[in-house]
Coordinates of C-alpha atoms and ligand atoms in Angstrom, one line a residue:
X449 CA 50.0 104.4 5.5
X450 CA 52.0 105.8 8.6
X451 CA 54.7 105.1 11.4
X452 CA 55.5 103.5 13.6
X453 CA 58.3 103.0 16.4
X454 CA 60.8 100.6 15.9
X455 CA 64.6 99.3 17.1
X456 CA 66.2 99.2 13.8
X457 CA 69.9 97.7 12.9
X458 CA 71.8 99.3 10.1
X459 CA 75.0 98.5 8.8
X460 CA 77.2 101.1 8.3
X461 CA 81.0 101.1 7.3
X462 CA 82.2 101.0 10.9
X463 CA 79.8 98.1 11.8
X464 CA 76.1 98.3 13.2
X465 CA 74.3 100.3 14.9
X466 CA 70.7 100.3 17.3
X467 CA 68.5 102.7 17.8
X468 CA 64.6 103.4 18.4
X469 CA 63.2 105.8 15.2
X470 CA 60.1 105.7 13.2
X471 CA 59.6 103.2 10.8
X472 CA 57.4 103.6 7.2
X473 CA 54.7 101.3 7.1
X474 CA 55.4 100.8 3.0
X475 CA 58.5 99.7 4.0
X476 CA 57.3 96.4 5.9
X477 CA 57.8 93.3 4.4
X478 CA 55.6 91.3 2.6
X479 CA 52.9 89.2 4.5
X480 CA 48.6 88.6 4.4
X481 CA 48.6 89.4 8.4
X482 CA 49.7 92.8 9.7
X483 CA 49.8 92.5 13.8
X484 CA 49.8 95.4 16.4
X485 CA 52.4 94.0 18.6
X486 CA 51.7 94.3 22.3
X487 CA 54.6 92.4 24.2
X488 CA 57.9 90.7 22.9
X489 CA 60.6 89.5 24.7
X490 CA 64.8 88.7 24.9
X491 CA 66.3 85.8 23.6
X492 CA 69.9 84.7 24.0
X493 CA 69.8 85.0 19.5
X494 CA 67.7 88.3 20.4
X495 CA 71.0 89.1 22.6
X496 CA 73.6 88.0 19.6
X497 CA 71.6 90.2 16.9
X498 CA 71.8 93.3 19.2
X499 CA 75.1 93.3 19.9
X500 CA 76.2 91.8 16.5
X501 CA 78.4 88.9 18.6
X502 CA 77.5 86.6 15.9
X503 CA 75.6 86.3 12.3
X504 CA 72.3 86.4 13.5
X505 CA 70.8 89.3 11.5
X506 CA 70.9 88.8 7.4
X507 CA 69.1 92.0 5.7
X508 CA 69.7 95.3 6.8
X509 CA 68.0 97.2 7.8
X510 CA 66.9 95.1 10.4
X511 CA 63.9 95.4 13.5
X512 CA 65.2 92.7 15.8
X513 CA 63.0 90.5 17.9
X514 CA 62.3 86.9 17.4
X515 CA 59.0 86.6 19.3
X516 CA 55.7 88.6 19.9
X517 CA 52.3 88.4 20.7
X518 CA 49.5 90.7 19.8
X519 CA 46.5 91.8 17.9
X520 CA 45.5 90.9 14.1
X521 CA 44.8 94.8 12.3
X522 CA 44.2 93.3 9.2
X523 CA 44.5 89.5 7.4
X524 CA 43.8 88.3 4.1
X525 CA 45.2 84.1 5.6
X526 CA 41.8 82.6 5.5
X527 CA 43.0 81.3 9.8
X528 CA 42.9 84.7 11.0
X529 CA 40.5 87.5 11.3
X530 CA 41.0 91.1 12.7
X531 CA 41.5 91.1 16.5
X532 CA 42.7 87.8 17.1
X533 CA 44.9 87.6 19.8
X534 CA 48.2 85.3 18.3
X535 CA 51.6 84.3 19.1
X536 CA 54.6 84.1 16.2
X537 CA 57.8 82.6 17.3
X538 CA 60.7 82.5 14.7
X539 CA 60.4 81.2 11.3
X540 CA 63.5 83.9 10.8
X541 CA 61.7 86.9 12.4
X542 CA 64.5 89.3 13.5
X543 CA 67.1 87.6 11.2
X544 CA 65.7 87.5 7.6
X545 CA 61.8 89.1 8.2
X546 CA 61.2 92.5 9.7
X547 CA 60.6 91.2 13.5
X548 CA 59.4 91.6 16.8
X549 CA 60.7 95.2 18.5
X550 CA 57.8 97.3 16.8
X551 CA 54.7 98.5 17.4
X552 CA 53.6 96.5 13.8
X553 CA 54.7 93.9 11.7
X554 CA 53.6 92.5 8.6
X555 CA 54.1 88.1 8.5
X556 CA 52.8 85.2 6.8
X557 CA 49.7 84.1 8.7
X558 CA 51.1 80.6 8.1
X559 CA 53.7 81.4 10.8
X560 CA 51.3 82.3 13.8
X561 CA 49.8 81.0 16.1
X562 CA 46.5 81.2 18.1
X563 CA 47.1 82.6 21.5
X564 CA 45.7 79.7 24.0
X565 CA 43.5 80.0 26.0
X566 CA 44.7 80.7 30.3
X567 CA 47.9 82.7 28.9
X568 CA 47.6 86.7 28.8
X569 CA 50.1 88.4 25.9
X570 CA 52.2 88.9 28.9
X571 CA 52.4 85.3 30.3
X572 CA 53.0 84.2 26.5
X573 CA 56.4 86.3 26.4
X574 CA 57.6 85.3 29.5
X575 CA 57.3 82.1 28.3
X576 CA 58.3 82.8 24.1
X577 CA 61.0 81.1 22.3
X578 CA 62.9 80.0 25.6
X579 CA 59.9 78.4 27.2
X580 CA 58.2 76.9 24.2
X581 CA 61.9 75.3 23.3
X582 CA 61.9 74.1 27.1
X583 CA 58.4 72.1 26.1
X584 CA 60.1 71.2 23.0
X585 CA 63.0 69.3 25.2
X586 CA 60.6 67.3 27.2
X587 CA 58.5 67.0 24.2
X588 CA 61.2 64.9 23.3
X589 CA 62.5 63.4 26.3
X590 CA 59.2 62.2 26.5
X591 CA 58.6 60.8 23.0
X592 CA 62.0 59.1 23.4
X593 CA 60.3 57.1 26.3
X594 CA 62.1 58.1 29.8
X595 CA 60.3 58.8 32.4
X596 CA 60.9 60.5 35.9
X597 CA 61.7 56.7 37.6
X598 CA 64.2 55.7 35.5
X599 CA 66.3 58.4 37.8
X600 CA 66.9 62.4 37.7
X601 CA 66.8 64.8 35.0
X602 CA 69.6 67.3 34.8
X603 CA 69.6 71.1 33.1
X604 CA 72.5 73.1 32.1
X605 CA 72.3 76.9 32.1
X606 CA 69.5 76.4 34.5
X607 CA 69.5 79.8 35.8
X608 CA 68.9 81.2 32.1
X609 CA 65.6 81.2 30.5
X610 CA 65.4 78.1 28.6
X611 CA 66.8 76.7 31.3
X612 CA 64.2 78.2 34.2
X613 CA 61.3 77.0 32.2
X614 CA 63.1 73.5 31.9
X615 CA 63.5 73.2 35.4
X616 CA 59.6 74.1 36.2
X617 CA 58.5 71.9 33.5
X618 CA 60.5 69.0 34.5
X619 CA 59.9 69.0 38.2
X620 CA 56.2 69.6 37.2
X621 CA 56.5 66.4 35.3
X622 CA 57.5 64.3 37.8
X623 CA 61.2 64.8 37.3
X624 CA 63.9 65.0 40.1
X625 CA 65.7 68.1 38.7
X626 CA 69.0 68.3 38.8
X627 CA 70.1 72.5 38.3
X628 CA 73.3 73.1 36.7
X629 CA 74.5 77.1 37.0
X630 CA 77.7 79.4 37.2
X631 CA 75.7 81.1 39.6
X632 CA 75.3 79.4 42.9
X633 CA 74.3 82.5 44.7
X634 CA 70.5 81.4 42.6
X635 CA 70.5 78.1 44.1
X636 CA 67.3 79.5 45.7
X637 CA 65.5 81.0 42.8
X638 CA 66.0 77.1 40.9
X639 CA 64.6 75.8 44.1
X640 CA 61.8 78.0 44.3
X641 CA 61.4 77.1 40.3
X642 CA 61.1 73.2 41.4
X643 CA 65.2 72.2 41.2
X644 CA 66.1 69.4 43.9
X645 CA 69.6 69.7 43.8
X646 CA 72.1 72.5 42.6
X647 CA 75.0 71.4 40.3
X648 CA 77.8 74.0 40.5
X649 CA 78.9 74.3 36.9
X650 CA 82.5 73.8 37.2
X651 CA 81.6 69.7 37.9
X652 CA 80.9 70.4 34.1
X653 CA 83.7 72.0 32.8
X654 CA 86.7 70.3 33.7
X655 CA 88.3 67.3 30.9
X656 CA 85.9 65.4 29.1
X657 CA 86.2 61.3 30.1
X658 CA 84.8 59.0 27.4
X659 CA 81.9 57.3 30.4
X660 CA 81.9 59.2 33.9
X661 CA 79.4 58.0 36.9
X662 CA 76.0 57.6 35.7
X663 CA 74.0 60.6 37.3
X664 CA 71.3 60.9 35.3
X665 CA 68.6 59.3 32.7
X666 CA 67.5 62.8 30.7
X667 CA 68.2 66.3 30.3
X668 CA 68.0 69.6 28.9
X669 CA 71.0 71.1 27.8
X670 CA 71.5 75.2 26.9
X671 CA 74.5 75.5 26.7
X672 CA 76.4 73.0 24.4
X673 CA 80.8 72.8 23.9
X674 CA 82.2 70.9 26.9
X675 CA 79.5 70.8 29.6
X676 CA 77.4 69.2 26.8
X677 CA 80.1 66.6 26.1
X678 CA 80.7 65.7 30.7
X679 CA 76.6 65.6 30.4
X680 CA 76.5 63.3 27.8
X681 CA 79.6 61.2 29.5
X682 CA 77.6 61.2 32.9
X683 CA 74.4 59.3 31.7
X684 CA 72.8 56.7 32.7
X685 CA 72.4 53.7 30.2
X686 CA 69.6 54.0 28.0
X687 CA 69.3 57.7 29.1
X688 CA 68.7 60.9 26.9
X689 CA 69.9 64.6 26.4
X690 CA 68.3 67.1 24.8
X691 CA 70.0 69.6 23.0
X692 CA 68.9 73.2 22.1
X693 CA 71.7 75.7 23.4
X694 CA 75.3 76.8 22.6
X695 CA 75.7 79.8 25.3
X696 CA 79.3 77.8 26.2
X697 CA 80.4 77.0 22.6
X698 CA 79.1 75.4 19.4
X699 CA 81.7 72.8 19.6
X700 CA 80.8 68.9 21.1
X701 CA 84.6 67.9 22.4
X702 CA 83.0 64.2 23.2
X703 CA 83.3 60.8 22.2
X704 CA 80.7 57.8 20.5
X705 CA 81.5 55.9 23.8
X706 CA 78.3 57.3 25.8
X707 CA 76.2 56.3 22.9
X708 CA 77.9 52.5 21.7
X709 CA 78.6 51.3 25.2
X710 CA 75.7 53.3 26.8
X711 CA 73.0 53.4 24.3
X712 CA 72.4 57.2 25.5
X713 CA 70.7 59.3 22.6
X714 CA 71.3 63.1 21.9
X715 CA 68.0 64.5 21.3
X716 CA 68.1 67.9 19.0
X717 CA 65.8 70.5 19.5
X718 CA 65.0 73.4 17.2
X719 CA 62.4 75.8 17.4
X720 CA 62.9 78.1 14.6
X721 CA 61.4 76.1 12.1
X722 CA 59.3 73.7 14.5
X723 CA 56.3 72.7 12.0
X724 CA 53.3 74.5 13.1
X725 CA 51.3 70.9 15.1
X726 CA 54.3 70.7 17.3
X727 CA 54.4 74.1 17.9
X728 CA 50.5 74.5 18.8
X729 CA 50.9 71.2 21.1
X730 CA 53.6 72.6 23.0
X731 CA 52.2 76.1 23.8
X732 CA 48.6 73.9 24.7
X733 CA 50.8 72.1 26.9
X734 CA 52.2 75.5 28.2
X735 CA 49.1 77.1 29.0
X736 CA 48.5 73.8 31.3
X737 CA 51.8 72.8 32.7
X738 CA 53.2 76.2 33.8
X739 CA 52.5 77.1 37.0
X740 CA 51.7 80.5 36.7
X741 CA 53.4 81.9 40.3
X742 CA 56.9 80.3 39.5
X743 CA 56.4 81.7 35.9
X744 CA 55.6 85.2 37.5
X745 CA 58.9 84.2 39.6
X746 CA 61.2 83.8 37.1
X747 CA 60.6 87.2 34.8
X748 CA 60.9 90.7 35.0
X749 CA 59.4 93.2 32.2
X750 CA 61.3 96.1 30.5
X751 CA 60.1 98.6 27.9
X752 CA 61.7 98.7 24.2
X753 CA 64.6 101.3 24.7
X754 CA 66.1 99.0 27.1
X755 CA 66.4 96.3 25.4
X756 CA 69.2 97.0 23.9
X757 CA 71.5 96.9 27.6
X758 CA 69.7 94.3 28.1
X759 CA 70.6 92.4 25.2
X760 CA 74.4 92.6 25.8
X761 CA 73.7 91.2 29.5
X762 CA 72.1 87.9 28.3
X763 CA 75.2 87.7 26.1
X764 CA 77.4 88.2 29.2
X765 CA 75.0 85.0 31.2
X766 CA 73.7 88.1 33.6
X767 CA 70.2 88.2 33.1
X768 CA 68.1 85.5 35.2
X769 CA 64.8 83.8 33.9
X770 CA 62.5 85.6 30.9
X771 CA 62.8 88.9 30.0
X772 CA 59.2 90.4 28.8
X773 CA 59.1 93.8 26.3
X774 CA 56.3 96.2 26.8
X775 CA 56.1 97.2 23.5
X776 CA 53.7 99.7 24.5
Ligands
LIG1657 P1 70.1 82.8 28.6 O1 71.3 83.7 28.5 O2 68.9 83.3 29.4 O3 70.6 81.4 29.4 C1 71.9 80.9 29.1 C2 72.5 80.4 30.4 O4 73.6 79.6 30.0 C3 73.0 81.5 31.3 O5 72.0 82.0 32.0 C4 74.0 80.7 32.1 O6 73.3 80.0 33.1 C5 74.6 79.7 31.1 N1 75.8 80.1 30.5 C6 76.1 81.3 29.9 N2 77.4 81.4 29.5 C7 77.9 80.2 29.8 C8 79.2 79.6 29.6 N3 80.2 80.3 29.0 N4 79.4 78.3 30.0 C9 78.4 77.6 30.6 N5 77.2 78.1 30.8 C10 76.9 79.4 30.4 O7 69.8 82.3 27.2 P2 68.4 81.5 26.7 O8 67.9 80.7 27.8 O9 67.6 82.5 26.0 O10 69.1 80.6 25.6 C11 69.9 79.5 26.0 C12 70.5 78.8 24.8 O11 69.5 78.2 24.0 C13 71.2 79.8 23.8 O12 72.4 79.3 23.3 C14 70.2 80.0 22.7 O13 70.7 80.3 21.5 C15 69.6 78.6 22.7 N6 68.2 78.5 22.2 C16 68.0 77.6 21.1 C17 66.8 77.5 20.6 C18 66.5 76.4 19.6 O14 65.6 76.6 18.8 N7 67.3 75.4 19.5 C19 65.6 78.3 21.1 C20 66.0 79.2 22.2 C21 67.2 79.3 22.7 P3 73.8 79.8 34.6 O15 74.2 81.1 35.0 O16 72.7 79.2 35.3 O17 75.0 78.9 34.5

């Protein structure tokens, strides 16, 4: 067995600290697939591990990274052979399993993925955990049984990467998309992405009233606390809000009026542990109903050693749309 490079956290007595070494092969975790990582990508949780900001990361040491694609080196899962090209997103990789910012990991087969058909490894990280949790949100938007007439669709950190994807998806859809950002200097980026209308993110944030005007029938929410709580005030009866994000707050400052006098639903979203049909329809779905030039619009690619400055900018809400790692 041999090396390989890897971002590692350790925890030391002062706190934690990042950096790029070589990692021992025998030291990978247990698994029946190892992978040759090619590209991986940076999360808002990716963001939180790096900098430590919150609990994200619980085994030290720890290779960050929540997402990757690449190559199956060797399998013993009866689903996967060597050098099949496959996806893994969460399931606890870069939090309790060895993860992503490697050039190998070692991961239950059960966890990935078949990469589909129409996506290179690239376009599959520029999409990763934010964009397959966008298709999760109108996955369930849609199973709740709204559609684009029954009136606009807004999306809260929409300038973000969940929130990019959301807003290509939804206008894709059908949808007339409402973009909600802190950064109105992007208002034509979300319009290039598909966004009819720019929200300026301060309508969001002022005090929560129990019912506001009804503006819209769905959305997908990124960012939770008190924008989540005017969203939910603001829609329209019958309407629906997904909700996947926390990048304001974890709190919900709101009221039951919206959903006993409304009848408006709050849709939760998790990707993490997503059982694996859902999780295969979205990224079918992906490969189909992701324009490929807005995708290419909305990301920029960095190598591994700068993900770590790069991590603490998607903490601070400065980085726009996906972020891909050449893992090289
Ligand atoms: P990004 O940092 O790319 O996007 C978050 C966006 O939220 C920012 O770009 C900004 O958008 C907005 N924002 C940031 N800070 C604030 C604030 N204080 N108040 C209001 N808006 C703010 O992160 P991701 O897109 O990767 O993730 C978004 C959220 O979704 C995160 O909380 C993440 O943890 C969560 N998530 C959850 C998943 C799940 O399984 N449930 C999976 C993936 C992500 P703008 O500048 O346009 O206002």
């Amino acid at each position: 067995m041999g090396t390989f490079r890897a971002l590692v956290i350790e925890k030391t007595d002062a706190g934690q600290t990042v950096g790029l070494r070589d990692f021992d092969e025998a030291d990978l975790m247990d698994g029946d697939v190892t992978v040759r990582v090619s590209h991986s990508t940076l999360n808002y949780k990716d963001g939180l591990a790096l900098t430590g900001k919150a609990p994200v990361v619980r085994r030290f040491p720890m290779i960050p990274g929540v997402d990757l694609v690449g190559t199956v080196e060797a399998s013993s899962h009866a689903g996967f052979k060597a050098g099949d090209a496959v996806i893994l997103n969460g399931w606890g990789l870069g939090e309790t399993h060895l993860g992503a910012y490697a050039q190998k990991v070692r991961v239950k087969g059960d966890w990935l993925i078949p990469l589909p058909a129409g996506l290179s490894p690239h376009q599959a990280m520029a999409i990763g955990t934010a964009g397959y949790t966008a298709m999760l949100c109108l996955m369930a938007i849609e199973k709740h049984g709204l559609t684009p007439e029954r009136g606009p669709a807004i999306v809260t950190g929409a300038a973000g990467g969940v929130g990019s994807v959301a807003v290509a998806l939804l206008a894709r859809a059908g949808w007339h998309v409402i973009a909600a950002t802190g950064r109105p200097q992007e208002a034509e980026y979300l319009k290039g992405l598909g966004a009819a209308e720019i929200l300026d993110r301060s309508e969001l944030t002022g005090p929560v009233r129990p019912l506001g005007k009804e503006r819209w029938a769905a959305g997908v929410d990124t960012v939770g606390s008190v924008p989540l709580a005017n969203v939910i005030s603001m829609t329209r009866y019958g309407g629906a809000i997904a909700a996947c994000g926390l990048a304001a707050g974890m709190d919900l400052p709101s009221t039951v009026a919206p959903f006993i006098l409304r009848n408006v639903s709050l849709l939760g979203v998790d990707s993490v542990m997503a059982p694996k049909p859902l999780r295969v329809e979205a990224w079918n779905r992906l490969a189909h109903e992701l324009d490929h030039a807005r995708l290419a619009s909305m990301t920029s690619t960095i190598p591994l050693d700068e993900v770590m400055e790069a991590g603490s900018r998607i903490v601070a809400g400065q980085i726009r749309g996906r972020v891909v790692v050449d893992i090289g």
